[in-house]
Short mmCIF file of the C-alpha atoms (twelve columns), coordinates in Angstrom:
data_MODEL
# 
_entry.id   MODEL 
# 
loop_
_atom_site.group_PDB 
_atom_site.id 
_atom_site.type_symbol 
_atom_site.label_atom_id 
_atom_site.label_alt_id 
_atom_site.label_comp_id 
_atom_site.label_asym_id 
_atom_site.label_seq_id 
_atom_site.Cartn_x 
_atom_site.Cartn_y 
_atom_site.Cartn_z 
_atom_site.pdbx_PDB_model_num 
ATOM 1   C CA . UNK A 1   4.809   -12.604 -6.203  1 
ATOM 2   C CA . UNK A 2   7.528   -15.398 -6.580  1 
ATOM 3   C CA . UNK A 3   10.330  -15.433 -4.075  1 
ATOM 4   C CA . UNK A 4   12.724  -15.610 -7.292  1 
ATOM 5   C CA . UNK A 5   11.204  -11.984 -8.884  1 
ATOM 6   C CA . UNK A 6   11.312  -10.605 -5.192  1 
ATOM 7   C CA . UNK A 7   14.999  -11.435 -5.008  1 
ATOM 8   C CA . UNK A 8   15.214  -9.958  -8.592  1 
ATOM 9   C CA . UNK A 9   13.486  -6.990  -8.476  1 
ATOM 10  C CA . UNK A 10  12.542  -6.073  -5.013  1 
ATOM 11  C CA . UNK A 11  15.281  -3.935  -4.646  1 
ATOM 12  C CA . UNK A 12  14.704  -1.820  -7.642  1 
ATOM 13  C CA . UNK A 13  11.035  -1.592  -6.455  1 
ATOM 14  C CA . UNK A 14  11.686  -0.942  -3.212  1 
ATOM 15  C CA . UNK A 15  14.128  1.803   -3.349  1 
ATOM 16  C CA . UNK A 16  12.807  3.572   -6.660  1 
ATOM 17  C CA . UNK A 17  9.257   3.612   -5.016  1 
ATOM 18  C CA . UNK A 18  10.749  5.392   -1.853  1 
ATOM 19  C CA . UNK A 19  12.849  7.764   -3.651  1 
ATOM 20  C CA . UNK A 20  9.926   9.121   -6.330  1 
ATOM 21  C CA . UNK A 21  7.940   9.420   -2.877  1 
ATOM 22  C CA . UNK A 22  10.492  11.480  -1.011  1 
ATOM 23  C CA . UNK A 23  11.710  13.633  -4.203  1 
ATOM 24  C CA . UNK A 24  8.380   14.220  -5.105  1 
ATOM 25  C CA . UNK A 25  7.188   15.375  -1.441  1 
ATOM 26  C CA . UNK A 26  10.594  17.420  -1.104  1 
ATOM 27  C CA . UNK A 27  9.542   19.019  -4.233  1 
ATOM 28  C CA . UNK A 28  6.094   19.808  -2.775  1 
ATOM 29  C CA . UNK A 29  7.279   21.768  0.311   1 
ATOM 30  C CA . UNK A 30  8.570   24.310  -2.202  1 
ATOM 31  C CA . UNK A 31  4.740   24.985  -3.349  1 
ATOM 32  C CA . UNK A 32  2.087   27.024  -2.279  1 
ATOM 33  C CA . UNK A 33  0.021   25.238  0.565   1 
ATOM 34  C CA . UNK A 34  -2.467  27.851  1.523   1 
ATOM 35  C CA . UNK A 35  -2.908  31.555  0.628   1 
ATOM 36  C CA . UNK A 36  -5.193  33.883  3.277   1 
ATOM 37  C CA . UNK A 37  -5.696  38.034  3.256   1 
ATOM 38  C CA . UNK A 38  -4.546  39.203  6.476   1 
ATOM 39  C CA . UNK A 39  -5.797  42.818  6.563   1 
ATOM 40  C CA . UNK A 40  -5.198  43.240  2.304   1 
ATOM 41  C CA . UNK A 41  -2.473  41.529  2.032   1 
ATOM 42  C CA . UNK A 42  -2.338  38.110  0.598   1 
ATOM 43  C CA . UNK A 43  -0.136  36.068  2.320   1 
ATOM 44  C CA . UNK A 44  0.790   32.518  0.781   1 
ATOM 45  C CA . UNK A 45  2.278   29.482  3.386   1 
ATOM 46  C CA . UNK A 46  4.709   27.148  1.484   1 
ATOM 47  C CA . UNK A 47  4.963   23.837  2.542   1 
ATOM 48  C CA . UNK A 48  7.717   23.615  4.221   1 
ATOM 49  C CA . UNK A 49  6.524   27.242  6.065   1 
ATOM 50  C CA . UNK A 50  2.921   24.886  6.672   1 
ATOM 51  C CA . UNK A 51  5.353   22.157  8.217   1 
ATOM 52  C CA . UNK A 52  8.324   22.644  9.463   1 
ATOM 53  C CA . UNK A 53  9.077   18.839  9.791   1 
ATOM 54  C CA . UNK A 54  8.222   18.226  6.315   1 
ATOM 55  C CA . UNK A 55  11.785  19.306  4.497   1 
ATOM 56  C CA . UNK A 56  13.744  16.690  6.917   1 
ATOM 57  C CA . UNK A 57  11.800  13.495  6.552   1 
ATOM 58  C CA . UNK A 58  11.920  14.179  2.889   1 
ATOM 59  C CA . UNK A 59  15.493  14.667  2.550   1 
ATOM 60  C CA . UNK A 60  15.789  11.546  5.509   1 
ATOM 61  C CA . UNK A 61  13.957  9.003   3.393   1 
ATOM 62  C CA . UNK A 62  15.580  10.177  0.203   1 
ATOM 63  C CA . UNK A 63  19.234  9.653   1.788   1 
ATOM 64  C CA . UNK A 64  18.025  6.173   3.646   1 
ATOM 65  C CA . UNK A 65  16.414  5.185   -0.069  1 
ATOM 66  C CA . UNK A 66  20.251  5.288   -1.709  1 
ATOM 67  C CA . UNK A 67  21.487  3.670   1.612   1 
ATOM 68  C CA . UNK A 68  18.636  0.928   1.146   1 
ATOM 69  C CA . UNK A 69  20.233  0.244   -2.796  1 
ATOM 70  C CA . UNK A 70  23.948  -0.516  -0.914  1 
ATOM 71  C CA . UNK A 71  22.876  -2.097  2.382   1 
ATOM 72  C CA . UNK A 72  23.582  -5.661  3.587   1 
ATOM 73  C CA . UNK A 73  20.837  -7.885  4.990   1 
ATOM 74  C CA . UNK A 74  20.547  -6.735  8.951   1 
ATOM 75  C CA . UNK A 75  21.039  -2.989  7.841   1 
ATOM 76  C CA . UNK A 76  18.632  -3.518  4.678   1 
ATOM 77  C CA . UNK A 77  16.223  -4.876  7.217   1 
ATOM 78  C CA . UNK A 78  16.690  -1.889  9.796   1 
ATOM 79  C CA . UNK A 79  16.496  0.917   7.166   1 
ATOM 80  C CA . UNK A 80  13.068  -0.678  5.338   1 
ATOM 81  C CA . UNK A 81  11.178  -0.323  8.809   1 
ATOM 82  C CA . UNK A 82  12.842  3.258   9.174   1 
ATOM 83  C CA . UNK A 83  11.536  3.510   5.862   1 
ATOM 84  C CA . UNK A 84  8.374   2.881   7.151   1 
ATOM 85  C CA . UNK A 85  8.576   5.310   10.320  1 
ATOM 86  C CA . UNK A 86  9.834   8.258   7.817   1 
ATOM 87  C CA . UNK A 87  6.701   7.801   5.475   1 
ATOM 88  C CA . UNK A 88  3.813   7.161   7.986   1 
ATOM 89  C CA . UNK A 89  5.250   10.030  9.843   1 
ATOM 90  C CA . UNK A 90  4.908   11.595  6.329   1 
ATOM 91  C CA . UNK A 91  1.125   10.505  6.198   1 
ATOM 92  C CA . UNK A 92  0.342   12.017  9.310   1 
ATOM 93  C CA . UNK A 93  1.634   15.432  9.269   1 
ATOM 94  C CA . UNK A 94  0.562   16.160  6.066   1 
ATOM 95  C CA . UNK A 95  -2.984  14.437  6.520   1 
ATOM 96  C CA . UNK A 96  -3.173  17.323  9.458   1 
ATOM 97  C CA . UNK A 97  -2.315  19.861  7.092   1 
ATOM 98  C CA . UNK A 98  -4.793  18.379  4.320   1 
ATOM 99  C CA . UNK A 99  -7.818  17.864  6.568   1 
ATOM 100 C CA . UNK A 100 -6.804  19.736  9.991   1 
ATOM 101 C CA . UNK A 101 -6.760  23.086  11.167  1 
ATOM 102 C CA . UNK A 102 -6.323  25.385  7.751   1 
ATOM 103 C CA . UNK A 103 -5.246  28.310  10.481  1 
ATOM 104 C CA . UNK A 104 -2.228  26.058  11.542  1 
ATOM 105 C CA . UNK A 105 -0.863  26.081  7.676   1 
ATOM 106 C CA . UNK A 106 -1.039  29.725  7.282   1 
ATOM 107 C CA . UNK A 107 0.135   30.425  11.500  1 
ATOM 108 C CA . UNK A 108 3.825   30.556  10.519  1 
ATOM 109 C CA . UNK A 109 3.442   32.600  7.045   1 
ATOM 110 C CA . UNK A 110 1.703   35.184  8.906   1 
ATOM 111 C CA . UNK A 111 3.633   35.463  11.865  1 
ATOM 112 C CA . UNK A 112 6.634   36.191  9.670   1 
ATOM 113 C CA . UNK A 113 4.383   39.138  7.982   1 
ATOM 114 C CA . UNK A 114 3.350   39.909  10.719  1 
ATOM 115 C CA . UNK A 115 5.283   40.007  13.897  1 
ATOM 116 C CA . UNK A 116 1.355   38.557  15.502  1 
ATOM 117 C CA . UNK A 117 2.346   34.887  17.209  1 
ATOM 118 C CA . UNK A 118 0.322   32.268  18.770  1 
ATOM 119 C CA . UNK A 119 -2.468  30.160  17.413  1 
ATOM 120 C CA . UNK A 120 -5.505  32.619  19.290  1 
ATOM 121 C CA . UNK A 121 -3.172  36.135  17.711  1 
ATOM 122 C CA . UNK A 122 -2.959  34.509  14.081  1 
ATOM 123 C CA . UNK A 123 -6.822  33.149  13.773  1 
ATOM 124 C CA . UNK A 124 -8.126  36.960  14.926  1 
ATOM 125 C CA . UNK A 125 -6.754  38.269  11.994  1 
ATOM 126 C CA . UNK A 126 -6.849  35.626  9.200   1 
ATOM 127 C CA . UNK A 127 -10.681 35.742  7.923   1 
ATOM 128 C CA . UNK A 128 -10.497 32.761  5.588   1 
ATOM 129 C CA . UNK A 129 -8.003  30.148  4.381   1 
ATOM 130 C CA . UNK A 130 -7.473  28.942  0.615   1 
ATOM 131 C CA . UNK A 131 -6.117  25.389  0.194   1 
ATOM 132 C CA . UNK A 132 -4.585  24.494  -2.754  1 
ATOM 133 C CA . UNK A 133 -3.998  20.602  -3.760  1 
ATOM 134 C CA . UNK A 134 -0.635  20.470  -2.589  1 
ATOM 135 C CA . UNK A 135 -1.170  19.032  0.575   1 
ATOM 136 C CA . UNK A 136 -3.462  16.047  -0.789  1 
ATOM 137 C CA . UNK A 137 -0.527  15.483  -3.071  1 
ATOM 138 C CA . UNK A 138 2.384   15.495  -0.847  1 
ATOM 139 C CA . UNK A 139 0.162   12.976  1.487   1 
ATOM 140 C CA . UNK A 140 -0.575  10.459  -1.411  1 
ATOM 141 C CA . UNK A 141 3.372   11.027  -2.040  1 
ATOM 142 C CA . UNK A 142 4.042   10.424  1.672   1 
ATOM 143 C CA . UNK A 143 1.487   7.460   1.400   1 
ATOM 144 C CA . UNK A 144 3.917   5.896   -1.399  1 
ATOM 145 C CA . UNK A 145 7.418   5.887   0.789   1 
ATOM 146 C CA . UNK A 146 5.373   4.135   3.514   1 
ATOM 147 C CA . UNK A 147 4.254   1.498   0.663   1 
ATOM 148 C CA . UNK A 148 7.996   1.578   -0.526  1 
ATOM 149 C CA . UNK A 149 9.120   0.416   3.055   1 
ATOM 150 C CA . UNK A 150 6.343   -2.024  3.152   1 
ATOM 151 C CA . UNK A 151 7.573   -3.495  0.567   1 
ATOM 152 C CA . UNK A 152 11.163  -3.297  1.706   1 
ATOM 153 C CA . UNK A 153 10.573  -5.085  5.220   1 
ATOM 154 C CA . UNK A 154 8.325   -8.428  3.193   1 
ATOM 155 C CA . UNK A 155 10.856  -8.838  0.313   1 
ATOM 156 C CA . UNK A 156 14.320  -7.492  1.674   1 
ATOM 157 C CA . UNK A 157 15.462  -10.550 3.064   1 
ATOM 158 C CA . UNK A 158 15.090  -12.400 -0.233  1 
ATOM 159 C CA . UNK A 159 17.032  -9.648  -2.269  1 
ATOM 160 C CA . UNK A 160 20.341  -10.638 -3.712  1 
ATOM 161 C CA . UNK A 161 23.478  -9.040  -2.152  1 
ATOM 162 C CA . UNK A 162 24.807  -6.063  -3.507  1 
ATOM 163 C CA . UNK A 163 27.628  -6.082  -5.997  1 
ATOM 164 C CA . UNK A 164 27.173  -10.076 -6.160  1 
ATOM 165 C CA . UNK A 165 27.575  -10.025 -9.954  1 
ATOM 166 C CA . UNK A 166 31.100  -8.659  -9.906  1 
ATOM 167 C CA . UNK A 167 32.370  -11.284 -7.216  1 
ATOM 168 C CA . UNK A 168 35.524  -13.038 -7.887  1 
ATOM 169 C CA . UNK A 169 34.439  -16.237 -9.227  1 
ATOM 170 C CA . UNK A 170 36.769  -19.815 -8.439  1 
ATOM 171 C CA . UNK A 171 38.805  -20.078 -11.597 1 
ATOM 172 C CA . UNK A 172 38.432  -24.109 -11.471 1 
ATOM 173 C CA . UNK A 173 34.870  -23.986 -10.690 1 
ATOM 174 C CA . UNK A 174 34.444  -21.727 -14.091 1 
ATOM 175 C CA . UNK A 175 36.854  -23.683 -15.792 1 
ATOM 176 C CA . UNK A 176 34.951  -27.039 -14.777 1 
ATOM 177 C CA . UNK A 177 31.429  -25.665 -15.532 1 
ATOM 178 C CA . UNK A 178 32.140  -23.669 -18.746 1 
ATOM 179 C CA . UNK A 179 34.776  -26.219 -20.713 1 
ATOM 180 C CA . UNK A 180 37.658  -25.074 -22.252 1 
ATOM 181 C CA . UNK A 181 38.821  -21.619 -22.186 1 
ATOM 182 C CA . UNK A 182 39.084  -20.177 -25.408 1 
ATOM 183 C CA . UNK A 183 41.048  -16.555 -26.168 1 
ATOM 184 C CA . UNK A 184 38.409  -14.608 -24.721 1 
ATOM 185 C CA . UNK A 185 38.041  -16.208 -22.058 1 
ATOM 186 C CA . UNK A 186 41.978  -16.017 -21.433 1 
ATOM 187 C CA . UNK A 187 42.167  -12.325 -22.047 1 
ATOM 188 C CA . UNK A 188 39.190  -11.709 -19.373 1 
ATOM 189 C CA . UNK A 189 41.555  -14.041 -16.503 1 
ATOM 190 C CA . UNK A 190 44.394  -12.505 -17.353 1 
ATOM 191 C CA . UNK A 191 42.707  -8.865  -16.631 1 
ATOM 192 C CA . UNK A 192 41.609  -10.266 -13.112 1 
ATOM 193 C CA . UNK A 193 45.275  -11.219 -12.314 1 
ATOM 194 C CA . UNK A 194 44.544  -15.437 -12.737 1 
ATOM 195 C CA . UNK A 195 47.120  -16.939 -15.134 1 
ATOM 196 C CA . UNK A 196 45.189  -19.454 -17.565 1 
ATOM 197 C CA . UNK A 197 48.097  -21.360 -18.084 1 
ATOM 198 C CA . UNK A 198 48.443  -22.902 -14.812 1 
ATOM 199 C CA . UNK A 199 44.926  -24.601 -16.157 1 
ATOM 200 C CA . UNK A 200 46.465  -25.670 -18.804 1 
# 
């Protein structure tokens, strides 16, 4: 990777990466996580039920992803290892979910069935616990804001400045390095306020 495409397209990368990641896991707390029969009654956890955290990093990384596309170089800098924080903490809590305890996704469903509390209450009435693929999904979605911040913190100090495009050029300077001005180029000065004529 050449510093020149880094300071091209870093930015895009960076912050596009990190918000797919953080839509997509915000859209998996809204799915089914685990379904168990508690005395007949099937009782499904949503994600956001399975973790509680899971809704606010999502909706954190998404906000600090637009704030990343805006962001001047010591903010830009700060935010890309928050970045980082938001989707390893990501990584973790759902790899806990994905691998851990299946009891601890369902706890909070069934409590609110239930009225029965506590970890020892929930697990002597749940007999079994379903997974379903959503919490392998939101981790390799988790896994991808953490990558997004990676990529952030290597290449965010070579990005171009926001809104550099639309900077006020020197009129001389233009003048000097384009030649003469022809009608165009008139009518575009006069719509930024410069007078052509005193080039003249």
């Amino acid at each position: 990777m050449t510093e020149s495409w880094a300071a091209r397209r870093g930015r895009v990368l960076s912050v596009v990466v990190i918000l797919l990641g953080s839509a997509l896991v915000l859209i998996s707390s809204t799915q089914t996580w685990a379904t168990t029969d508690v005395q007949g009654t099937l009782i499904e956890a949503k994600g956001a039920e399975a973790l509680s955290l899971l809704q606010p990093l999502a909706l954190a990384a998404l906000a600090l992803s637009l704030a990343l596309a805006l962001a001047g170089r010591i903010v830009r800098m700060a935010l890309a290892a928050i970045a980082v924080v938001l989707g390893a903490s990501l990584v973790w809590l759902t790899a806990g979910a994905a691998f851990g305890d299946p009891v601890a996704a369902v706890e909070s469903a069934v409590t609110e069935h239930t009225g029965i509390a506590g970890a020892e209450g929930v697990s002597s009435v749940v007999a079994d616990v379903a997974l379903t693929p959503w919490p392998s999904i939101a981790l390799a979605f988790g896994i991808l804001v953490a990558l997004g911040g990676l990529f952030a913190v290597s290449t965010g100090l070579m990005w171009r400045r926001a809104g550099h495009r639309y900077d006020k050029a020197d009129p001389t300077s233009r003048a000097a390095a384009s030649g003469p001005l022809d009608a165009v180029d008139s009518w575009d000065d006069l719509s930024r306020g410069d007078d052509p004529t005193d080039r003249r």
